[in-house]
Amino acid sequence: MTLTGILAAALIVTGAPALATDDVRVHTGAIDGARYRVEVPSNWNGKLLLYNHGIYPPGYVPEEIELANRPEAKPVLLGEGYALAASLYSKPNGFSAREAVHDQTALLSWFDRNVGRPAQVLTWGASGGGLNAVLLSERLPHRIDGALAMCGPVAGGSALFAQALDLGFAVRTLLAPELEIVRIADPRTNLAKAHQAIAKALESPDGRARLALANAFADVPGWSTAHHPRSADVVEQIRQQTKFVQAVYDQLSWGAHRADLEARAGGNPTGNTGVDYRGLLARSSERDLVQQAYRAAGLDLGADLAKLAAAPRVKADNAAARRLDRTGTPTGRGHQPIVTLHPIGDGVAPEHERTHGDRVDPGRIRQLFVNRGGHCQHTAAEELTALRVLRDRVETGRWPSTSPERLNAEANRFGPEFHFLYDWLHGEPGTSGPAFRRYHPAPLPRVA
């Protein structure tokens, strides 16, 4: 760690007084074990943006607490007079919806006492933080004025872990019976076994077809690149699909996130008793890819679906299921406006948006999509544009136009640095023009 990092860590641990700069006052500290960061510009406009971070992998903690999903957005928002705040949560790694709501609520109270009660509070977040933003808006209806959920599993934690279970169940049944998908004794070893099984499956047409089937149950698209269109090649689509699964779903299906969830829920909160996998495939957005892959391999898709139907099922623990549903699933009730933003090729399926949107009064939600692959692959220009849609709705009581043409024109007003995009999954930097488009996803194949 650098000297700067050591000093910053010391300030956070001790809850030091605010650090003053010429233009922005920075507050760091900890509340009930949850580190926080707050930045207030000298021209504070009385409004607060409360950011929610996503699901961090085991062992990862950012050097500086994130106040926005894209670092380019931060100076723009401070320049407009917004105060920015975020908690790292007392449990920063894994699925932390309960902790996020508690710790962000505590941080908002701290802000009221130490900075001033904001005239407006918007909460936003990316990935799991998008879900947390929606949950926070429902828990604090009299404090939160609006929420922006970007690339989040907003259908809820129960739906997300059901997707991961269905994917893992198919891989275990058809490819790797040695895998554990619930009550995992050794997550690290189990994860290594899963990666080995997947790598072997990718080498053969039969294995690739069965991977495509498993991935389809989670609605993972055959497109995970931010700077290239979806490939027409079946093998390449399955490779992209599976690379995404290994980077994002592995800890949810076979690793530490699954084990941690069960430990905190007091049992296994998701099962597949009574699930019809033939019906799930029929509802999946990736069923055509599965059919193409099975034809190319000369395999009988019906026979594999029959194996899934006959395989022993996983039973959920009812108390744990109720706990996850209560703490991690939005009800859709409330009065605040909500904006969602999602790439159409995101493996954390945009079908979450449709499922969540069906629960919400259509007059208070707008769902925006960008024509791009990859998880959370939207530019700072696109995210700032989505945030301004929410701001305009909160401040005027009316929705502005959200036509792709208008949104793209708004995003194009930002300079070239706001269109930079690093495709973290494929290690490819580049720039991307605004890509808002009309899109109507189907509901998730299975909600819980």
C-alpha angles and dihedrals in degrees: 000000000000123000089253090053092050092050092047091050090050091052092050094049094049096041092235123198118274117290113230125216128171095268111010131046112213123205123190132173144108134271117197090339095312114119117219141188126203127182121191120185121221089244094052109176094205093256128115131207109202110198125205119203123218134244105303118207120248112292097007122125121163117243089234124025110256117246095178136016093241117041091215089066096059100074091044092056094044089049089054089056101256120145112225125210139170140167122219086213123235086262104040097171128069128000105344107162095134093047092045093056093046096045097042089050090052091048091051089053090049089052091052091054100040106031107017139274107286120235088219134019122195119182123203141166147162132242108341086000089064089059090047091052091055092045091049092051090053094047094047105038093157096049106037115071098187144345135223113199113191121195090334133153089241094164082076145255092287090057093045094052091043088057090050091048094051091050092048093045092055093047091049094046098044105028117011118024090176092070122105116217100176132027089021111196098196112017095186094053093041091052091051090052090051092051091049092050092048093048090052092047091053090061096067136049090235092052094046092051091053092047089052089053093050092046091049091061088063091042091239106168123228088242126079104149120108099198102040134058121248111287120242090213113102095210092050091049091054091047091053091045092051095045088057092049092051091051100041113015099038096086090042095050106032109002151057099312091057093047092045092050092054093046092053095041092050093239143002108318099189133052140161104226107150095006113149105214092188088059092046091055091049089056096043120109088221100054092111091056090050092051092049092049093050091049091050091051095044089234128148106243091190091057092054092047087052089053090054091048091052098043119107110267133230115243119211122226103242097216092050091047091053091048093053092045092050097047102031110032123080115228095209090232121125142080105249120104118252129202122191127194124193139161109238090227095052115131089214082076121245083218084085087071093055093047092049093041091056088063096051130078101258090225092069103044136069120185117203128191135192123208098240141103128239138056115298091346099160124123127242088252091056094045093049089048091053091048090053090053088057093044092052092050092050095046100042102028089232132092116244118224111288097188112141089240093058094042093050091049090051092049091048090063089074120088125256094268089065091060096057114120129182113205095214094185094057099027093239124140122198147125126270129195120228108291107184111152141165113267135164113194122198119242118272114279089239128011100192 
